[in-house]
Coordinates of C-alpha atoms and ligand atoms in Angstrom, one line a residue:
M1 CA -10.8 22.0 22.9
S2 CA -12.3 25.5 23.3
D3 CA -9.9 27.0 20.8
T4 CA -11.2 24.7 18.1
A5 CA -14.9 25.3 18.9
T6 CA -15.2 28.0 16.2
Q7 CA -13.3 26.1 13.6
T8 CA -14.5 24.2 10.5
F9 CA -13.0 20.8 9.8
V10 CA -14.0 19.5 6.3
I11 CA -13.7 15.9 5.1
V12 CA -13.8 15.3 1.4
G13 CA -14.9 11.8 0.4
A14 CA -17.8 10.3 2.3
G15 CA -16.7 6.6 2.2
Q16 CA -15.7 4.5 5.2
A17 CA -12.5 6.5 6.0
G18 CA -14.4 9.8 5.7
A19 CA -17.2 8.6 8.0
E20 CA -14.8 7.3 10.6
T21 CA -12.8 10.6 10.6
A22 CA -16.0 12.6 11.1
L23 CA -17.3 10.3 13.8
E24 CA -14.0 10.2 15.7
L25 CA -13.8 14.0 15.7
R26 CA -17.1 14.1 17.6
K27 CA -16.1 11.2 19.8
L28 CA -13.0 13.1 20.9
G29 CA -15.2 16.1 21.8
F30 CA -14.4 18.4 18.9
A31 CA -17.0 21.1 19.2
G32 CA -16.5 23.0 15.9
R33 CA -18.2 22.4 12.6
V34 CA -17.7 19.0 10.9
V35 CA -18.6 18.9 7.2
L36 CA -18.5 15.6 5.4
V37 CA -18.7 16.0 1.6
G38 CA -19.4 13.2 -0.9
E39 CA -20.0 13.1 -4.6
E40 CA -22.2 10.0 -4.4
P41 CA -25.9 10.3 -3.7
H42 CA -25.8 8.0 -0.6
P43 CA -24.7 8.4 3.0
P44 CA -21.3 6.8 3.7
Y45 CA -21.6 3.0 3.2
K46 CA -19.6 -0.2 3.6
R47 CA -18.3 -1.5 0.3
P48 CA -17.3 -5.1 1.3
P49 CA -21.0 -6.4 1.1
L50 CA -21.4 -5.0 -2.4
S51 CA -19.8 -8.0 -4.0
K52 CA -21.2 -10.4 -1.4
G53 CA -24.6 -10.0 0.4
F54 CA -25.8 -6.9 -1.5
L55 CA -25.2 -8.5 -4.9
A56 CA -26.9 -11.7 -3.6
G57 CA -29.9 -9.7 -2.4
S58 CA -29.5 -10.8 1.3
V59 CA -28.2 -7.4 2.5
T60 CA -30.4 -4.3 2.0
Q61 CA -29.1 -0.8 1.0
E62 CA -29.9 0.6 4.4
Q63 CA -27.8 -2.2 6.0
L64 CA -24.8 -0.9 4.1
Y65 CA -24.8 2.5 5.7
V66 CA -22.1 3.2 8.2
Q67 CA -24.6 5.6 9.9
P68 CA -28.1 6.4 8.7
L69 CA -28.6 10.1 7.9
A70 CA -30.3 10.6 11.3
G71 CA -27.2 9.3 13.0
L72 CA -25.0 11.8 11.3
E73 CA -27.4 14.6 12.1
K74 CA -27.5 13.5 15.7
Q75 CA -23.7 13.8 15.9
N76 CA -24.0 17.2 14.3
I77 CA -22.1 16.1 11.2
E78 CA -23.1 18.2 8.2
F79 CA -23.3 15.7 5.4
R80 CA -23.4 16.9 1.8
A81 CA -24.3 14.3 -0.8
N82 CA -24.0 14.8 -4.6
A83 CA -21.2 17.4 -3.9
R84 CA -18.0 17.0 -5.9
V85 CA -15.0 19.1 -4.8
T86 CA -13.1 20.2 -7.9
R87 CA -10.3 22.4 -6.4
I88 CA -8.5 23.1 -3.2
D89 CA -7.3 26.6 -2.8
R90 CA -4.6 26.1 -0.1
A91 CA -3.7 29.7 0.2
A92 CA -7.2 30.8 0.9
K93 CA -8.0 27.5 2.7
T94 CA -11.2 27.1 0.6
L95 CA -12.8 24.3 -1.3
H96 CA -14.4 24.8 -4.7
F97 CA -17.4 22.6 -5.7
A98 CA -18.6 21.5 -9.1
D99 CA -21.8 23.5 -8.7
G100 CA -19.8 26.7 -8.2
G101 CA -20.1 26.8 -4.4
T102 CA -17.2 27.3 -2.0
L103 CA -16.5 26.3 1.6
A104 CA -13.7 27.5 3.9
Y105 CA -11.9 25.1 6.1
D106 CA -9.5 25.3 9.0
K107 CA -8.4 21.7 8.7
L108 CA -9.1 19.4 5.8
A109 CA -9.1 15.6 5.5
L110 CA -8.9 13.9 2.1
T111 CA -10.6 10.5 2.1
T112 CA -11.3 10.3 -1.6
G113 CA -10.7 6.5 -2.0
G114 CA -10.4 5.2 -5.5
R115 CA -12.3 4.5 -8.7
P116 CA -12.3 1.2 -10.6
R117 CA -9.8 0.8 -13.3
L118 CA -11.6 0.6 -16.6
L119 CA -11.0 -1.8 -19.5
S120 CA -9.2 0.1 -22.2
M121 CA -10.8 -1.3 -25.3
A122 CA -13.6 -0.7 -27.7
N123 CA -17.1 -1.3 -26.2
A124 CA -15.9 -1.2 -22.6
D125 CA -18.5 1.6 -22.2
Q126 CA -21.5 -0.4 -23.2
P127 CA -24.4 -0.4 -20.8
N128 CA -23.9 -4.1 -19.9
V129 CA -20.3 -3.8 -18.8
F130 CA -20.1 -3.1 -15.0
P131 CA -17.4 -2.0 -12.7
V132 CA -17.8 -3.1 -9.0
R133 CA -17.3 -0.1 -6.7
T134 CA -20.6 1.6 -5.8
I135 CA -24.1 0.9 -4.8
N136 CA -25.2 2.1 -8.2
D137 CA -22.9 -0.3 -10.0
I138 CA -24.4 -3.3 -8.1
V139 CA -28.0 -2.1 -8.5
A140 CA -27.4 -1.9 -12.3
M141 CA -25.7 -5.3 -12.3
R142 CA -28.4 -7.0 -10.3
A143 CA -31.0 -6.2 -12.9
H144 CA -29.0 -8.5 -15.3
S145 CA -28.2 -11.2 -12.7
V146 CA -31.0 -13.6 -13.7
A147 CA -30.7 -17.4 -13.5
G148 CA -29.6 -18.8 -16.8
K149 CA -27.8 -15.6 -18.0
H150 CA -24.1 -15.7 -18.8
A151 CA -21.8 -13.4 -16.7
V152 CA -18.3 -13.0 -18.0
I153 CA -16.1 -11.7 -15.2
I154 CA -12.8 -10.1 -16.3
G155 CA -10.3 -10.2 -13.4
G156 CA -9.6 -13.0 -11.0
G157 CA -8.9 -10.8 -8.0
F158 CA -11.1 -10.7 -4.8
I159 CA -13.9 -8.7 -6.3
G160 CA -14.2 -10.9 -9.5
L161 CA -14.1 -14.1 -7.4
E162 CA -16.6 -12.9 -4.9
A163 CA -19.0 -11.7 -7.7
A164 CA -18.5 -15.1 -9.4
A165 CA -19.4 -17.0 -6.2
V166 CA -22.6 -15.0 -5.8
A167 CA -23.6 -15.2 -9.5
V168 CA -23.2 -18.9 -9.7
K169 CA -25.3 -19.3 -6.6
L170 CA -28.0 -17.2 -8.3
G171 CA -28.1 -19.7 -11.1
L172 CA -26.0 -17.8 -13.7
K173 CA -23.5 -19.3 -16.0
V174 CA -20.2 -17.7 -15.0
T175 CA -16.8 -17.4 -16.7
I176 CA -13.8 -15.8 -15.1
L177 CA -11.1 -14.5 -17.3
E178 CA -7.7 -13.8 -15.7
G179 CA -4.7 -12.5 -17.6
L180 CA -2.1 -13.8 -15.2
P181 CA -1.3 -17.5 -14.9
R182 CA -3.4 -17.9 -11.7
V183 CA -6.2 -16.1 -9.8
L184 CA -5.2 -13.8 -6.8
A185 CA -1.6 -13.9 -8.2
R186 CA -0.7 -10.5 -6.8
V187 CA -1.8 -11.2 -3.2
T188 CA -1.2 -14.8 -2.4
S189 CA 0.8 -18.0 -3.0
P190 CA 0.2 -20.5 -5.8
E191 CA -1.1 -23.0 -3.2
V192 CA -3.9 -20.6 -2.1
S193 CA -4.7 -19.5 -5.7
A194 CA -5.0 -23.2 -6.7
F195 CA -7.5 -23.7 -3.8
F196 CA -9.7 -20.9 -5.0
E197 CA -9.6 -22.0 -8.6
R198 CA -10.6 -25.5 -7.3
I199 CA -13.6 -24.3 -5.3
H200 CA -14.9 -22.1 -8.1
R201 CA -14.5 -24.9 -10.7
E202 CA -16.3 -27.3 -8.3
A203 CA -19.1 -24.8 -8.1
G204 CA -19.4 -24.8 -11.9
V205 CA -17.5 -21.6 -12.7
D206 CA -15.4 -21.7 -15.9
V207 CA -12.1 -20.3 -14.7
R208 CA -9.7 -19.4 -17.4
T209 CA -6.2 -18.1 -16.5
G210 CA -3.4 -16.8 -18.6
V211 CA -5.9 -15.4 -21.2
Q212 CA -5.8 -12.3 -23.2
I213 CA -9.0 -10.3 -23.9
A214 CA -8.9 -9.5 -27.6
A215 CA -12.3 -7.7 -28.0
L216 CA -15.7 -7.0 -26.5
E217 CA -18.1 -7.6 -29.4
G218 CA -21.6 -6.3 -29.8
D219 CA -23.6 -3.4 -31.1
G220 CA -25.4 -1.5 -28.3
A221 CA -24.4 -4.1 -25.8
V222 CA -21.6 -6.6 -25.4
T223 CA -22.7 -10.1 -26.7
H224 CA -19.3 -11.9 -26.9
V225 CA -15.9 -11.7 -25.4
T226 CA -13.1 -12.7 -27.8
L227 CA -9.8 -14.1 -26.5
G228 CA -6.3 -13.8 -27.9
D229 CA -6.5 -17.5 -29.0
G230 CA -9.5 -16.8 -31.1
S231 CA -12.1 -18.3 -28.8
R232 CA -15.4 -16.5 -28.4
I233 CA -17.5 -16.5 -25.2
D234 CA -21.2 -15.6 -25.1
A235 CA -21.9 -12.8 -22.7
D236 CA -25.2 -11.4 -21.4
F237 CA -23.1 -9.0 -19.3
V238 CA -19.5 -8.3 -18.4
V239 CA -18.1 -7.5 -15.0
A240 CA -14.8 -5.7 -14.9
G241 CA -12.9 -6.3 -11.6
I242 CA -9.5 -5.2 -12.7
G243 CA -8.2 -3.0 -9.9
L244 CA -8.4 0.4 -8.5
V245 CA -7.0 3.8 -9.4
P246 CA -6.5 6.0 -6.3
N247 CA -8.3 9.4 -6.5
T248 CA -5.4 11.7 -6.1
E249 CA -6.0 14.3 -8.7
L250 CA -7.5 16.9 -6.3
A251 CA -4.5 16.6 -4.0
Q252 CA -2.0 16.7 -6.9
A253 CA -3.6 19.8 -8.5
A254 CA -3.3 21.5 -5.1
G255 CA 0.4 20.8 -5.1
L256 CA 0.4 18.1 -2.4
D257 CA 3.0 15.3 -2.7
V258 CA 1.5 12.3 -4.6
D259 CA 3.1 9.0 -5.5
N260 CA 0.8 6.0 -5.9
G261 CA -1.5 7.7 -3.4
I262 CA -1.4 10.9 -1.4
I263 CA 1.8 10.9 0.5
V264 CA 1.2 11.2 4.3
D265 CA 3.4 10.8 7.3
E266 CA 2.9 8.4 10.2
C267 CA 0.3 10.9 11.6
A268 CA -1.8 10.9 8.4
R269 CA -0.5 14.4 7.5
T270 CA 0.1 15.4 3.9
S271 CA 2.8 17.8 2.8
D272 CA 0.4 20.6 4.0
P273 CA 0.2 20.6 7.8
D274 CA -3.5 21.6 7.7
I275 CA -4.4 18.8 5.3
F276 CA -4.7 15.1 6.4
A277 CA -5.6 12.1 4.3
A278 CA -6.8 8.5 5.1
G279 CA -7.9 5.3 3.4
D280 CA -7.4 3.8 0.0
C281 CA -6.2 7.1 -1.4
T282 CA -3.1 7.4 0.8
N283 CA 0.5 6.1 0.7
H284 CA 1.7 5.9 4.3
P285 CA 4.8 4.7 6.0
S286 CA 4.3 1.3 7.6
E287 CA 6.5 0.5 10.6
F288 CA 5.6 -3.1 10.3
L289 CA 6.6 -3.4 6.6
G290 CA 9.5 -1.1 6.9
R291 CA 8.4 0.8 3.8
R292 CA 5.6 2.9 2.4
V293 CA 2.4 1.2 1.3
R294 CA -1.0 2.0 -0.2
L295 CA -3.6 -0.4 1.2
E296 CA -7.1 -1.1 -0.2
S297 CA -8.8 -2.5 3.0
V298 CA -11.6 -1.5 5.3
Q299 CA -9.5 -2.0 8.4
N300 CA -7.0 0.5 7.1
A301 CA -9.7 3.0 6.0
M302 CA -11.3 2.9 9.4
E303 CA -8.2 3.0 11.6
Q304 CA -6.3 5.5 9.5
G305 CA -9.5 7.7 9.4
R306 CA -9.6 7.6 13.2
N307 CA -5.9 8.4 13.4
A308 CA -6.3 11.3 11.1
A309 CA -9.1 12.7 13.3
R310 CA -6.9 12.5 16.4
N311 CA -4.0 14.2 14.6
M312 CA -6.3 16.9 13.2
L313 CA -6.9 17.7 16.8
G314 CA -3.1 18.0 17.4
K315 CA -2.6 14.7 19.3
N316 CA 0.5 13.8 17.2
E317 CA -0.2 10.0 17.4
P318 CA 1.6 7.8 14.9
Y319 CA -0.5 5.2 13.1
H320 CA 0.7 1.6 13.4
M321 CA -1.2 -1.3 12.0
V322 CA -0.4 -4.8 10.7
P323 CA -2.4 -5.0 7.5
W324 CA -5.3 -7.5 7.4
F325 CA -8.0 -8.4 5.0
W326 CA -10.8 -10.9 4.4
S327 CA -12.9 -12.3 1.6
D328 CA -16.0 -14.5 1.6
Q329 CA -16.6 -16.9 -1.2
Y330 CA -19.2 -19.7 -0.9
D331 CA -18.9 -21.3 2.5
C332 CA -15.2 -20.2 2.8
K333 CA -13.9 -17.2 4.8
L334 CA -10.4 -16.2 3.8
Q335 CA -8.6 -14.0 6.4
M336 CA -5.2 -12.6 5.6
V337 CA -2.7 -10.9 7.8
G338 CA 0.6 -9.3 6.8
I339 CA 1.8 -9.1 3.2
S340 CA 3.4 -12.2 1.8
T341 CA 5.3 -10.6 -1.0
G342 CA 8.9 -11.8 -0.9
Y343 CA 8.3 -14.9 1.2
E344 CA 10.9 -17.7 1.0
Q345 CA 8.8 -20.6 2.4
V346 CA 5.2 -21.4 2.7
V347 CA 4.0 -23.8 5.4
L348 CA 0.6 -25.4 5.1
R349 CA -1.5 -26.4 8.0
G350 CA -4.2 -28.6 6.5
D351 CA -4.5 -29.7 2.9
P352 CA -5.8 -27.1 0.4
T353 CA -6.0 -29.7 -2.4
T354 CA -8.7 -31.7 -0.6
Q355 CA -10.1 -29.7 2.3
R356 CA -12.1 -26.5 2.5
S357 CA -10.3 -25.1 5.5
F358 CA -6.6 -24.7 6.0
A359 CA -3.9 -22.1 6.7
A360 CA -0.8 -21.0 4.9
F361 CA 2.0 -19.3 6.8
Y362 CA 4.7 -17.3 4.9
L363 CA 8.2 -17.3 6.2
K364 CA 11.2 -15.1 5.4
D365 CA 14.5 -15.5 7.2
G366 CA 12.8 -18.2 9.3
K367 CA 10.2 -15.7 10.6
I368 CA 6.5 -15.5 9.9
I369 CA 5.7 -12.4 7.8
A370 CA 2.1 -13.2 6.7
A371 CA -0.6 -15.8 6.9
D372 CA -3.8 -16.7 5.0
A373 CA -6.4 -18.7 6.8
V374 CA -9.4 -20.2 5.1
S375 CA -12.3 -21.0 7.5
K376 CA -9.8 -21.3 10.3
P377 CA -10.7 -18.6 12.9
Q378 CA -8.4 -20.1 15.6
E379 CA -5.4 -20.2 13.2
F380 CA -6.1 -16.6 12.2
L381 CA -6.4 -15.4 15.7
F382 CA -2.9 -16.7 16.5
A383 CA -1.6 -15.9 13.1
K384 CA -2.2 -12.2 13.9
K385 CA 0.0 -12.5 16.9
L386 CA 2.7 -14.5 15.2
V387 CA 2.9 -12.1 12.3
A388 CA 2.9 -9.0 14.5
M389 CA 5.8 -10.6 16.5
R390 CA 7.5 -11.9 13.3
A391 CA 7.8 -15.0 15.3
A392 CA 10.4 -17.7 14.4
V393 CA 8.5 -21.0 14.6
D394 CA 9.6 -24.5 13.7
P395 CA 7.9 -25.2 10.3
A396 CA 7.3 -28.8 11.2
R397 CA 5.4 -27.9 14.4
L398 CA 3.5 -25.1 12.5
A399 CA 2.4 -27.6 9.9
D400 CA 1.3 -30.2 12.5
E401 CA -2.4 -29.7 13.3
A402 CA -1.9 -31.8 16.5
V403 CA 0.2 -28.9 17.9
A404 CA -2.2 -26.3 19.3
M405 CA -1.7 -22.8 17.8
K406 CA -1.4 -21.3 21.3
D407 CA 1.7 -23.5 21.9
L408 CA 3.4 -22.0 18.9
V409 CA 3.4 -18.4 20.2
P410 CA 6.8 -17.7 21.7
A411 CA 6.8 -16.7 25.3
G412 CA 7.2 -13.0 26.2
Ligands
FAD501 C1 -16.9 -4.7 -4.0 C2 -15.9 -4.5 -3.0 C3 -15.6 -5.4 -2.0 C4 -14.7 -5.2 -1.0 N1 -14.4 -6.2 -0.1 C5 -13.6 -5.9 0.9 C6 -13.3 -6.9 1.9 O1 -14.0 -8.0 1.9 N2 -12.5 -6.6 2.9 C7 -11.8 -5.4 3.0 O2 -11.0 -5.2 3.9 N3 -11.9 -4.5 2.0 C8 -12.8 -4.7 1.0 N4 -13.0 -3.8 0.0 C9 -12.2 -2.6 0.0 C10 -12.8 -1.5 0.9 O3 -14.2 -1.4 0.7 C11 -12.1 -0.2 0.7 O4 -10.7 -0.4 1.1 C12 -12.7 0.9 1.5 O5 -14.0 1.1 1.1 C13 -11.9 2.2 1.3 O6 -12.6 3.3 2.0 P1 -12.2 4.8 1.6 O7 -13.1 5.6 2.5 O8 -10.8 5.0 1.7 O9 -12.6 5.0 0.1 P2 -13.9 4.9 -0.7 O10 -14.8 3.8 -0.1 O11 -13.6 4.7 -2.2 O12 -14.6 6.3 -0.5 C14 -14.2 7.5 -1.1 C15 -15.4 8.3 -1.4 O13 -14.9 9.6 -1.8 C16 -15.7 10.1 -2.9 N5 -14.9 11.1 -3.6 C17 -13.8 11.0 -4.3 N6 -13.4 12.2 -4.8 C18 -14.3 13.1 -4.4 C19 -14.4 14.5 -4.6 N7 -13.5 15.2 -5.3 N8 -15.5 15.2 -4.0 C20 -16.4 14.5 -3.3 N9 -16.3 13.1 -3.1 C21 -15.3 12.5 -3.6 C22 -15.9 8.8 -3.7 O14 -17.0 9.0 -4.6 C23 -16.2 7.8 -2.6 O15 -17.6 7.8 -2.3 C24 -13.9 -4.0 -1.0 C25 -14.2 -3.0 -2.0 C26 -15.1 -3.2 -2.9 C27 -15.4 -2.2 -4.0

């Protein structure tokens, strides 16, 4: 490691991937300078609790931090907050900052994540329309989250549904507006979507699918949301959970390959051998899926961040991971493994129309390619194995709750 002791490794983007990259460099004994640069005012923090415990008020801001500032200092990680990188000069191996400063690097990691997709209509910039990505977004939203107020949530994806579950528990009146025919349509099956629509409706949420947002009305603040069919919904505030745009502009302007994310190889290397990238901003080859993929998941951000650190140190280790994800809504914990897109058969274990715990397994060519488990930790544990193996399992036995999950895992 002595040859790297005088080097400077810079990480741009102080989110979960950036923090993991920096921490892993130190864990591996890198003795040079590690600089972690972030445009937000906060130390690196975990985003999943933002739409769960932090919005509910049960998780404090400090509890979100991946490491408190003192922890980063102890590891000799130079953390720069409120520092936006505006340009990478690859020839001079120098970063340029919004405040005019510069910083030279020997190796660079881009962990710039993504930003919320914004509603493209008049009044989307009113002060009571909130995206859900940062601590600041949630702090602003919480000031409006008062019992009796009406929250209109645009987008029936994970973030919208999680925010709805918290808001209704806080005593707000909640309406979810989803343009597609069902919630979670892009990520799961109709059976699982129907389950989530049911539990939200049972909790008192007005779930409307297949709707078109015609206008956000109001002067100085949105007061009504008008739909394509002419109906008008009262709104004290609006939450926009309509997806993520990867932050790739910096990489693109520097001439790195970008296509729905910064293109990296299996070692998290970009098209410049001295620049690596990890997390939500990357498009990486997945051996498991047999294609490239851009994931928006904490597990990927953390593991790919660690992998980038190893490869910045020249280890040449490929990154292999079976994607997995979770979501908490009410008393239900959804855990997903694999990607179900293109499945031919769904096998249910338990009844999602009447129960609050069940599992759905997705089969293609007779093999399990993905699974969703709701409050079924045992099923999820074994589902991870079955999906990783792409196991061929008899659907009737898979559906039969009397057959233990462990007995479904093929030998060897
Ligand atoms: C509300 C919410 C709930 C979630 N829930 C879950 C969940 O339950 N399970 C799950 O697996 N995942 C969940 N996710 C997704 C997960 O949080 C992300 O996948 C993860 O945070 C990605 O980490 P990242 O470091 O790649 O990117 P980010 O967390 O986006 O971090 C990137 C950082 O880089 C900064 N940056 C960008 N450009 C620059 C620049 N030019 N200069 C300086 N800084 C820059 C950004 O401001 C940001 O702070 C959730 C996300 C949100 C928003």
